Amino acid sequence: MVKFFRTLSFLSLMVPLVAQDFLTYEDFGAVGDGVHDDLPSICAAHEHANANGLPVKSKPDATYHLGSRALTAIIATDTDWSTSRFTIDDREVENHKASLFEVRSLLPMETLPIQKLTRDQTQIEWRGEQDYLVTVYNDKVKRYIRRGLNQNAGSDQRDSFILKKDGTITSPIDWDYDRISKVEARPIDADTLTISGGVFTTIANNMKQEVGYNYWYRNIEILRSNTVLDGLTHYVAGETAVGHPYRGFISVMNCANIELRNCFATGHKVYKTIGSAGKPVSMGSYDYNANSVVNFSMINCRMNHILDRTRWGVIGTNFCKNILLEGCELSRMDAHMGVSGTYTIKDSTLGYMGLNAIGRGQLTIENSTIHGSSLIGFREDYGSTWEGDVTIRNTRWLPVNRGAQALYMFGLRNDGQHDFGYTCYMPRNVTIEDLFIDDSQHEGSLYFFSDPGSEASSKAPHPFILTQKVQMSGLSVASGSEVEVSPNAELEERIKIVCD
């Protein structure tokens, strides 16, 4: 999506600054009283800092009002927001698709001579002077052809990967490319950029649009590889009976080696709209969003009210490789259009919307608590595919109350009748070591796998490849009930359960 924003150049208007090791927003006219529009001064401070390689520090007791204008502050140096507060009033703005801050590299994007790639390729003949985050496309092939109330025609085949200067690809390729329509090569800065602190409050939009989605930005976009965001807090206030979703207050795109640490997020209210199938669907905002990111980590991030069903799941991702959640407490972790490599949930708690996965590689849950209706939900709108293995270790599953309905450890559905743009797989091998299931509030049966669909067999037009084996030890169930394979007879017959 094309974004329109204005940046301001105040350098010609500035009074010469006293030599110092950092800049402040007050150096460029910010007031910090919570009323005055400080965004022009903030833009100017970062512009000067970027040109001179200086860090930026805000005033700890200030409240900066970011106004309604479509201005974007470009951050390319370390920034310390300390305990400063920032107010974002979205009730009336110039352009709701303009970001407030963009964390960018100052290195220009390039195009590399890559013409073909093969799945799992780890080396090319090219040699360079630095490392790159490379994204390749084949616009003649569609993947992730979505099914259901938000159906679509799919997305161009794409891959993002780290290309080292010796030609090594450190995040293997997911697809075959006999043709590449576009190559984007973003140089990876050698140093780490750190943004710390800041308490942001968004007064939510009250936009009314009854059909379709109209995502809002008014956010912080991270577009630079090797970036750490540490200790940022985001609150949401003023939500009304109407409103449209936000794409992610922290939105990470087209970069590598990103860490969100010690951050606090807020769940947004759930709204309704008419989806692409012409029927009502729920819509909600993500406070975190990651797209085309290689090596994305969230460490000790949290939110309140993770079991509040009136609030939307806090994060969504697309086209990512190697995701780590460690020490987090969030309402959901969701991979939409694919994650590959490793997908790890460690020492974390996930709320009522649980853990969702689509992709390939190694999926691991360790020392964690999951509250979702399934231990893992494999998204049926993208074929419930996980081409790889799943390991569950020392974990508790505390499913939301489903009364007399059956419980499914792995929620999936694929009747083999839809072409998602790829072959769909159930997890190849599942390893369970010390899993506790609290089904004490439930009366229904307990299964490893839900029923994919009445025609989910090898005879379907687009077969759903079944799990080979479930290896388990230390599985305990609060009610003492036996865990059955699936209500689907084919799965019951063909999937091997091995108990140590």
Coordinates of C-alpha atoms in Angstrom, one line a residue:
M1 CA 0.0 0.0 0.0
V2 CA 1.4 3.4 -0.9
K3 CA 1.8 5.8 2.0
F4 CA 1.7 9.5 1.7
F5 CA 3.3 11.7 4.3
R6 CA 5.1 15.0 4.6
T7 CA 8.5 15.5 6.4
L8 CA 9.6 18.9 7.5
S9 CA 13.0 20.5 7.1
F10 CA 13.7 23.0 9.9
L11 CA 17.5 23.0 9.6
S12 CA 17.5 26.4 7.9
L13 CA 15.4 27.9 10.7
M14 CA 17.4 26.5 13.6
V15 CA 19.4 28.6 16.1
P16 CA 22.9 27.0 16.2
L17 CA 23.0 24.3 18.9
V18 CA 25.6 24.2 21.6
A19 CA 27.9 21.2 21.0
Q20 CA 26.5 18.2 22.8
D21 CA 26.5 14.4 22.7
F22 CA 22.7 14.1 22.1
L23 CA 19.7 16.1 21.0
T24 CA 16.4 16.8 22.7
Y25 CA 13.0 17.6 21.2
E26 CA 13.1 20.9 23.2
D27 CA 16.2 21.9 21.3
F28 CA 13.9 22.2 18.3
G29 CA 10.9 23.9 20.0
A30 CA 9.0 21.1 21.6
V31 CA 6.9 22.2 24.6
G32 CA 5.9 18.9 26.1
D33 CA 2.8 20.2 27.9
G34 CA 0.4 17.7 26.4
V35 CA -1.5 20.4 24.4
H36 CA 0.9 22.0 22.0
D37 CA 1.5 19.9 18.8
D38 CA 5.1 18.7 19.2
L39 CA 5.3 16.5 16.2
P40 CA 7.0 19.1 13.9
S41 CA 9.7 19.7 16.5
I42 CA 10.1 15.9 16.9
C43 CA 10.5 15.4 13.2
A44 CA 13.1 18.2 13.0
A45 CA 15.1 16.8 16.0
H46 CA 15.4 13.4 14.3
E47 CA 16.2 14.9 10.9
H48 CA 19.2 16.7 12.5
A49 CA 20.2 13.7 14.5
N50 CA 20.2 11.5 11.5
A51 CA 22.3 13.9 9.5
N52 CA 24.9 14.2 12.3
G53 CA 24.8 10.7 13.8
L54 CA 23.6 11.9 17.2
P55 CA 21.3 10.1 19.6
V56 CA 18.0 11.6 20.7
K57 CA 16.7 11.9 24.3
S58 CA 13.3 13.1 25.3
K59 CA 12.5 15.0 28.6
P60 CA 11.4 12.4 31.2
D61 CA 8.6 14.4 32.6
A62 CA 7.2 15.8 29.3
T63 CA 3.9 14.9 27.6
Y64 CA 4.3 15.3 23.9
H65 CA 1.1 15.8 21.9
L66 CA 1.6 14.3 18.4
G67 CA -1.2 16.3 16.7
S68 CA -3.3 15.5 13.7
R69 CA -1.0 16.3 10.8
A70 CA 0.4 13.7 8.4
L71 CA 4.0 14.1 9.5
T72 CA 6.5 11.2 10.0
A73 CA 9.6 11.4 12.2
I74 CA 12.4 9.3 10.7
I75 CA 14.5 7.6 13.4
A76 CA 18.0 6.4 12.3
T77 CA 19.9 6.9 15.6
D78 CA 19.5 5.6 19.1
T79 CA 16.5 7.2 20.9
D80 CA 15.8 7.3 24.6
W81 CA 12.1 8.1 25.4
S82 CA 12.6 7.4 29.1
T83 CA 9.4 8.0 31.0
S84 CA 8.1 10.6 28.6
R85 CA 4.5 10.4 27.6
F86 CA 3.1 10.8 24.1
T87 CA -0.6 11.5 23.3
I88 CA -2.0 10.4 19.9
D89 CA -5.6 11.7 19.3
D90 CA -7.1 9.8 16.3
R91 CA -10.6 11.3 16.5
E92 CA -9.8 13.7 13.6
V93 CA -6.6 13.4 11.5
E94 CA -5.3 14.5 8.1
N95 CA -4.3 11.0 6.9
H96 CA -4.9 7.9 9.0
K97 CA -2.4 5.9 6.9
A98 CA 0.6 8.0 7.8
S99 CA 2.9 6.6 10.4
L100 CA 4.1 8.8 13.3
F101 CA 7.6 7.3 13.5
E102 CA 9.6 5.2 11.0
V103 CA 12.8 3.5 12.2
R104 CA 14.9 3.3 9.0
S105 CA 18.3 2.5 7.7
L106 CA 20.1 5.3 5.9
L107 CA 21.5 2.8 3.5
P108 CA 19.8 2.7 0.1
M109 CA 17.9 -0.4 -1.1
E110 CA 19.6 -2.2 -4.0
T111 CA 18.7 -4.8 -6.7
L112 CA 20.9 -7.9 -6.8
P113 CA 21.4 -10.1 -9.9
I114 CA 19.4 -13.1 -8.6
Q115 CA 17.5 -14.9 -11.3
K116 CA 16.6 -18.3 -9.9
L117 CA 16.4 -20.0 -6.5
T118 CA 15.4 -23.5 -5.3
R119 CA 13.7 -24.5 -2.1
D120 CA 16.1 -24.9 0.8
Q121 CA 19.0 -23.4 -1.1
T122 CA 21.7 -22.1 1.2
Q123 CA 24.3 -20.6 -1.1
I124 CA 24.6 -18.4 -4.3
E125 CA 27.6 -17.5 -6.3
W126 CA 27.2 -13.7 -5.7
R127 CA 29.8 -12.0 -3.4
G128 CA 29.4 -8.5 -1.9
E129 CA 30.7 -6.0 0.6
Q130 CA 28.0 -6.4 3.2
D131 CA 25.0 -8.5 4.3
Y132 CA 21.5 -7.9 2.9
L133 CA 17.9 -8.7 3.8
V134 CA 16.7 -9.9 0.4
T135 CA 13.1 -10.3 -0.7
V136 CA 12.3 -12.0 -4.0
Y137 CA 9.0 -12.3 -5.8
N138 CA 7.4 -14.4 -8.5
D139 CA 4.2 -12.5 -9.6
K140 CA 3.1 -15.4 -11.8
V141 CA 2.6 -17.8 -8.8
K142 CA 0.0 -17.2 -6.0
R143 CA 0.3 -18.6 -2.5
Y144 CA -2.0 -18.4 0.5
I145 CA -5.2 -18.3 -1.5
R146 CA -7.5 -17.6 1.5
R147 CA -10.7 -19.5 2.0
G148 CA -13.8 -18.5 4.0
L149 CA -15.5 -15.2 4.9
N150 CA -12.3 -13.2 4.2
Q151 CA -11.5 -15.1 1.0
N152 CA -9.1 -13.7 -1.6
A153 CA -7.1 -14.6 -4.7
G154 CA -3.8 -15.1 -2.8
S155 CA -0.5 -13.3 -2.7
D156 CA 2.5 -13.3 -5.0
Q157 CA 5.0 -16.0 -4.1
R158 CA 7.7 -14.4 -2.0
D159 CA 10.7 -15.2 0.2
S160 CA 12.7 -13.0 2.6
F161 CA 16.2 -14.2 3.6
I162 CA 19.5 -13.0 5.0
L163 CA 22.2 -13.0 2.3
K164 CA 25.7 -12.9 3.8
K165 CA 28.5 -11.2 1.8
D166 CA 30.1 -14.6 1.1
G167 CA 26.9 -15.7 -0.7
T168 CA 25.5 -17.8 2.2
I169 CA 21.7 -17.8 2.7
T170 CA 21.1 -18.1 6.5
S171 CA 17.3 -18.6 6.3
P172 CA 16.6 -21.3 3.7
I173 CA 14.3 -20.6 0.7
D174 CA 10.7 -21.8 1.1
W175 CA 9.7 -22.1 -2.6
D176 CA 11.2 -22.9 -6.0
Y177 CA 11.8 -19.9 -8.3
D178 CA 12.4 -20.7 -11.9
R179 CA 11.5 -17.1 -12.5
I180 CA 12.0 -14.0 -10.2
S181 CA 9.9 -10.9 -11.1
K182 CA 11.5 -8.6 -8.5
V183 CA 14.4 -8.5 -6.1
E184 CA 14.7 -6.1 -3.2
A185 CA 18.0 -6.0 -1.4
R186 CA 18.1 -4.0 1.8
P187 CA 21.6 -3.6 3.3
I188 CA 21.8 -4.7 7.0
D189 CA 23.4 -2.1 9.2
A190 CA 26.3 -3.6 11.2
D191 CA 25.4 -1.8 14.4
T192 CA 22.3 -2.3 16.6
L193 CA 19.9 0.7 16.9
T194 CA 18.1 0.9 20.3
I195 CA 14.9 2.7 21.1
S196 CA 14.0 2.6 24.8
G197 CA 11.2 3.7 27.0
G198 CA 8.2 5.9 26.1
V199 CA 4.6 5.7 27.3
F200 CA 2.1 6.2 24.4
T201 CA -1.6 6.6 24.6
T202 CA -3.8 6.4 21.5
I203 CA -7.3 8.0 21.7
A204 CA -8.9 5.6 19.3
N205 CA -10.6 6.5 16.0
N206 CA -14.3 6.3 15.6
M207 CA -14.4 5.8 11.9
K208 CA -17.6 4.3 10.5
Q209 CA -17.4 2.1 7.4
E210 CA -19.8 -0.8 7.3
V211 CA -18.2 -2.8 4.4
G212 CA -14.6 -3.9 4.3
Y213 CA -11.6 -2.9 6.3
N214 CA -9.9 0.5 6.5
Y215 CA -6.7 -0.1 8.5
W216 CA -5.2 2.8 10.5
Y217 CA -1.5 3.4 10.9
R218 CA -0.6 6.3 13.2
N219 CA 2.0 4.0 14.6
I220 CA 5.7 3.2 14.9
E221 CA 7.1 1.3 11.9
I222 CA 10.4 -0.5 12.2
L223 CA 12.0 -1.0 8.8
R224 CA 15.6 -1.2 9.9
S225 CA 17.4 -4.5 10.5
N226 CA 19.3 -4.9 13.8
T227 CA 16.9 -2.9 15.9
V228 CA 15.9 -3.3 19.6
L229 CA 12.8 -1.7 21.0
D230 CA 13.0 -1.9 24.8
G231 CA 10.4 -0.9 27.4
L232 CA 7.8 0.8 25.3
T233 CA 4.2 1.0 26.8
H234 CA 1.1 1.6 24.7
Y235 CA -2.4 2.3 26.0
V236 CA -5.6 2.7 24.1
A237 CA -8.4 5.0 25.3
G238 CA -11.7 6.3 24.0
E239 CA -12.9 3.3 22.0
T240 CA -16.6 3.8 21.1
A241 CA -19.3 1.6 19.5
V242 CA -17.8 2.2 16.1
G243 CA -14.2 2.2 14.8
H244 CA -11.8 0.6 12.4
P245 CA -8.8 -1.5 13.1
Y246 CA -5.1 -0.6 13.4
R247 CA -2.5 -2.5 11.5
G248 CA -0.2 -2.5 14.5
F249 CA 1.0 0.2 16.8
I250 CA 4.4 -1.4 16.6
S251 CA 4.6 -2.6 12.9
V252 CA 7.8 -4.4 11.8
M253 CA 8.3 -4.9 8.1
N254 CA 11.0 -5.9 5.6
C255 CA 13.9 -6.3 8.0
A256 CA 15.9 -8.8 10.0
N257 CA 17.1 -9.4 13.6
I258 CA 14.4 -7.5 15.5
E259 CA 13.8 -7.7 19.2
L260 CA 10.9 -6.3 21.2
R261 CA 11.9 -6.4 24.8
N262 CA 10.0 -5.5 28.0
C263 CA 7.1 -3.9 26.1
F264 CA 3.5 -3.5 27.2
A265 CA 0.6 -3.6 24.8
T266 CA -3.2 -3.1 24.9
G267 CA -5.9 -5.3 23.4
H268 CA -8.4 -3.5 21.2
K269 CA -12.1 -3.7 21.0
V270 CA -13.6 -6.1 18.5
Y271 CA -15.8 -4.6 15.7
K272 CA -17.9 -6.1 12.9
T273 CA -17.8 -5.5 9.2
I274 CA -18.9 -7.2 5.9
G275 CA -16.1 -9.4 4.6
S276 CA -15.1 -10.2 1.0
A277 CA -17.7 -13.1 0.9
G278 CA -20.5 -10.6 1.6
K279 CA -21.1 -11.8 5.1
P280 CA -20.5 -10.3 8.6
V281 CA -17.0 -10.9 10.1
S282 CA -15.3 -9.8 13.2
M283 CA -12.4 -7.4 12.8
G284 CA -9.9 -6.1 15.3
S285 CA -6.6 -4.3 15.8
Y286 CA -3.2 -5.7 16.3
D287 CA -0.9 -3.8 18.7
Y288 CA 2.0 -5.7 17.3
N289 CA 2.4 -6.7 13.6
A290 CA 5.3 -8.3 11.7
N291 CA 5.6 -8.8 8.0
S292 CA 8.5 -10.3 6.0
V293 CA 10.8 -10.3 9.0
V294 CA 13.7 -12.8 9.5
N295 CA 14.5 -13.5 13.1
F296 CA 11.7 -11.8 15.1
S297 CA 11.9 -12.0 18.9
M298 CA 9.6 -10.8 21.7
I299 CA 11.2 -11.1 25.1
N300 CA 9.3 -10.3 28.4
C301 CA 6.5 -8.5 26.6
R302 CA 3.1 -8.4 28.2
M303 CA -0.5 -7.1 28.3
N304 CA -3.4 -7.1 30.7
H305 CA -6.7 -9.0 30.4
I306 CA -5.5 -11.9 28.3
L307 CA -8.8 -13.8 28.9
D308 CA -11.1 -10.9 27.9
R309 CA -13.0 -12.1 24.9
T310 CA -14.2 -8.6 24.0
R311 CA -10.6 -7.8 23.0
W312 CA -8.9 -8.8 19.8
G313 CA -5.7 -10.9 19.7
V314 CA -2.7 -8.7 20.2
I315 CA -0.3 -9.8 17.4
G316 CA -0.4 -11.0 13.8
T317 CA 2.5 -12.0 11.5
N318 CA 2.9 -12.8 7.8
F319 CA 5.8 -14.2 5.7
C320 CA 8.2 -14.4 8.7
K321 CA 11.1 -16.7 9.4
N322 CA 12.3 -17.7 12.9
I323 CA 9.9 -16.3 15.5
L324 CA 10.7 -16.5 19.2
L325 CA 8.4 -15.6 22.1
E326 CA 10.1 -15.9 25.5
G327 CA 8.8 -14.8 28.9
C328 CA 5.7 -13.2 27.4
E329 CA 2.1 -12.9 28.5
L330 CA -0.1 -12.1 25.6
S331 CA -3.7 -12.8 24.5
R332 CA -2.5 -14.5 21.3
M333 CA 0.4 -15.4 19.0
D334 CA -0.7 -15.8 15.4
A335 CA 1.1 -16.6 12.2
H336 CA -1.2 -15.8 9.2
M337 CA 0.5 -16.2 5.9
G338 CA 3.3 -18.5 7.0
V339 CA 6.2 -18.7 9.3
S340 CA 9.2 -21.0 8.5
G341 CA 12.4 -22.1 10.1
T342 CA 11.7 -22.1 13.8
Y343 CA 8.6 -21.0 15.7
T344 CA 9.2 -21.1 19.4
I345 CA 7.0 -20.3 22.4
K346 CA 9.1 -20.5 25.6
D347 CA 8.3 -19.6 29.3
S348 CA 5.2 -17.7 28.1
T349 CA 1.5 -17.5 28.7
L350 CA -1.0 -17.1 25.9
G351 CA -4.6 -16.1 26.5
Y352 CA -8.0 -17.1 25.1
M353 CA -7.1 -16.6 21.5
G354 CA -4.2 -19.0 21.9
L355 CA -1.4 -20.0 19.5
N356 CA -2.1 -20.1 15.8
A357 CA 0.3 -21.5 13.2
I358 CA 0.7 -21.9 9.4
G359 CA 4.0 -22.7 7.7
R360 CA 6.9 -25.1 7.8
G361 CA 9.8 -26.0 10.1
Q362 CA 10.0 -26.8 13.8
L363 CA 7.2 -25.6 16.1
T364 CA 8.1 -25.8 19.8
I365 CA 6.1 -24.9 22.9
E366 CA 8.2 -25.2 26.1
N367 CA 7.5 -24.3 29.8
S368 CA 4.4 -22.4 28.8
T369 CA 0.7 -22.1 29.5
I370 CA -1.9 -21.9 26.7
H371 CA -5.5 -20.9 27.3
G372 CA -6.8 -21.2 23.7
S373 CA -9.7 -23.5 22.6
S374 CA -7.0 -25.7 21.1
L375 CA -3.4 -26.1 22.3
I376 CA -2.4 -25.1 18.7
G377 CA -4.8 -23.8 16.1
F378 CA -3.7 -24.5 12.6
R379 CA -5.6 -21.8 10.6
E380 CA -8.2 -23.4 8.4
D381 CA -8.5 -20.3 6.1
Y382 CA -5.0 -21.1 4.9
G383 CA -5.3 -24.9 4.8
S384 CA -4.3 -25.8 8.4
T385 CA -0.8 -26.6 7.0
W386 CA 2.3 -27.2 9.1
E387 CA 5.0 -28.9 7.0
G388 CA 7.3 -30.1 9.8
D389 CA 7.5 -31.3 13.3
V390 CA 5.8 -30.1 16.6
T391 CA 7.4 -30.5 20.0
I392 CA 5.5 -29.7 23.2
R393 CA 7.5 -29.9 26.5
N394 CA 6.6 -29.1 30.1
T395 CA 3.5 -27.2 29.2
R396 CA -0.1 -26.7 30.5
W397 CA -3.1 -26.4 28.3
L398 CA -6.1 -24.7 30.1
P399 CA -8.7 -24.5 27.4
V400 CA -11.5 -22.0 27.5
N401 CA -14.8 -23.4 28.7
R402 CA -16.5 -25.3 25.9
G403 CA -19.1 -27.1 28.0
A404 CA -20.2 -30.4 26.4
Q405 CA -18.2 -29.7 23.2
A406 CA -15.3 -31.9 22.4
L407 CA -11.7 -30.6 23.0
Y408 CA -9.1 -30.9 20.3
M409 CA -5.4 -30.5 21.1
F410 CA -4.7 -29.6 17.5
G411 CA -7.4 -27.7 15.8
L412 CA -7.4 -28.0 12.0
R413 CA -9.7 -28.3 9.1
N414 CA -9.0 -29.0 5.4
D415 CA -11.5 -31.1 3.4
G416 CA -9.1 -31.3 0.4
Q417 CA -11.5 -29.3 -1.9
H418 CA -9.7 -26.0 -2.0
D419 CA -6.4 -25.0 -3.7
F420 CA -4.5 -22.8 -1.2
G421 CA -1.5 -22.5 -3.6
Y422 CA 0.5 -25.3 -2.0
T423 CA 0.2 -28.8 -0.7
C424 CA -1.2 -28.8 2.8
Y425 CA 0.2 -30.9 5.7
M426 CA -0.7 -31.9 9.2
P427 CA 2.3 -31.8 11.4
R428 CA 4.6 -34.6 10.3
N429 CA 5.7 -35.8 13.8
V430 CA 4.4 -34.6 17.2
T431 CA 6.5 -35.1 20.3
I432 CA 4.8 -34.5 23.7
E433 CA 6.9 -34.5 26.9
D434 CA 5.1 -33.6 30.1
L435 CA 1.8 -31.9 29.1
F436 CA -1.0 -31.2 31.6
I437 CA -4.5 -30.7 30.2
D438 CA -7.0 -29.2 32.6
D439 CA -10.4 -30.4 31.2
S440 CA -12.1 -30.3 34.6
Q441 CA -14.7 -27.8 33.3
H442 CA -15.6 -29.8 30.2
E443 CA -17.9 -32.7 29.6
G444 CA -17.1 -33.6 26.0
S445 CA -14.5 -36.0 24.5
L446 CA -10.8 -35.2 24.3
Y447 CA -8.9 -35.7 21.0
F448 CA -5.5 -35.1 19.6
F449 CA -6.8 -33.9 16.3
S450 CA -10.1 -32.3 15.2
D451 CA -11.9 -33.7 12.1
P452 CA -10.3 -32.1 9.0
G453 CA -13.4 -32.8 7.0
S454 CA -15.4 -35.7 5.6
E455 CA -13.3 -35.9 2.4
A456 CA -9.9 -35.3 3.8
S457 CA -8.3 -38.3 2.2
S458 CA -5.8 -39.1 -0.5
K459 CA -8.7 -39.2 -3.0
A460 CA -9.5 -35.5 -2.6
P461 CA -8.6 -33.0 -5.3
H462 CA -6.0 -31.4 -3.0
P463 CA -5.0 -34.0 -0.5
F464 CA -4.3 -33.1 3.2
I465 CA -1.1 -35.0 4.1
L466 CA -1.6 -36.7 7.5
T467 CA 0.5 -36.8 10.6
Q468 CA 2.8 -39.8 10.7
K469 CA 3.4 -40.3 14.4
V470 CA 2.6 -38.9 17.9
Q471 CA 5.3 -39.8 20.4
M472 CA 4.3 -38.9 24.0
S473 CA 5.4 -39.3 27.6
G474 CA 4.2 -37.6 30.7
L475 CA 0.7 -36.7 29.4
S476 CA -1.7 -36.1 32.2
V477 CA -5.4 -35.1 32.1
A478 CA -7.2 -33.5 35.0
S479 CA -10.4 -35.6 34.5
G480 CA -8.5 -38.8 33.9
S481 CA -10.1 -39.1 30.5
E482 CA -8.4 -41.0 27.6
V483 CA -7.2 -38.9 24.7
E484 CA -8.5 -40.3 21.4
V485 CA -6.8 -39.7 18.1
S486 CA -9.7 -38.0 16.2
P487 CA -13.4 -38.2 15.4
N488 CA -12.3 -38.8 11.8
A489 CA -12.0 -42.5 11.1
E490 CA -9.2 -42.1 8.6
L491 CA -7.0 -40.3 11.1
E492 CA -8.0 -42.8 13.8
E493 CA -6.8 -45.6 11.7
R494 CA -3.6 -44.1 10.1
I495 CA -1.9 -42.0 12.7
K496 CA 0.4 -43.9 15.0
I497 CA 0.4 -43.1 18.7
V498 CA 3.5 -44.2 20.6
C499 CA 3.7 -44.0 24.4
D500 CA 6.9 -44.2 26.4

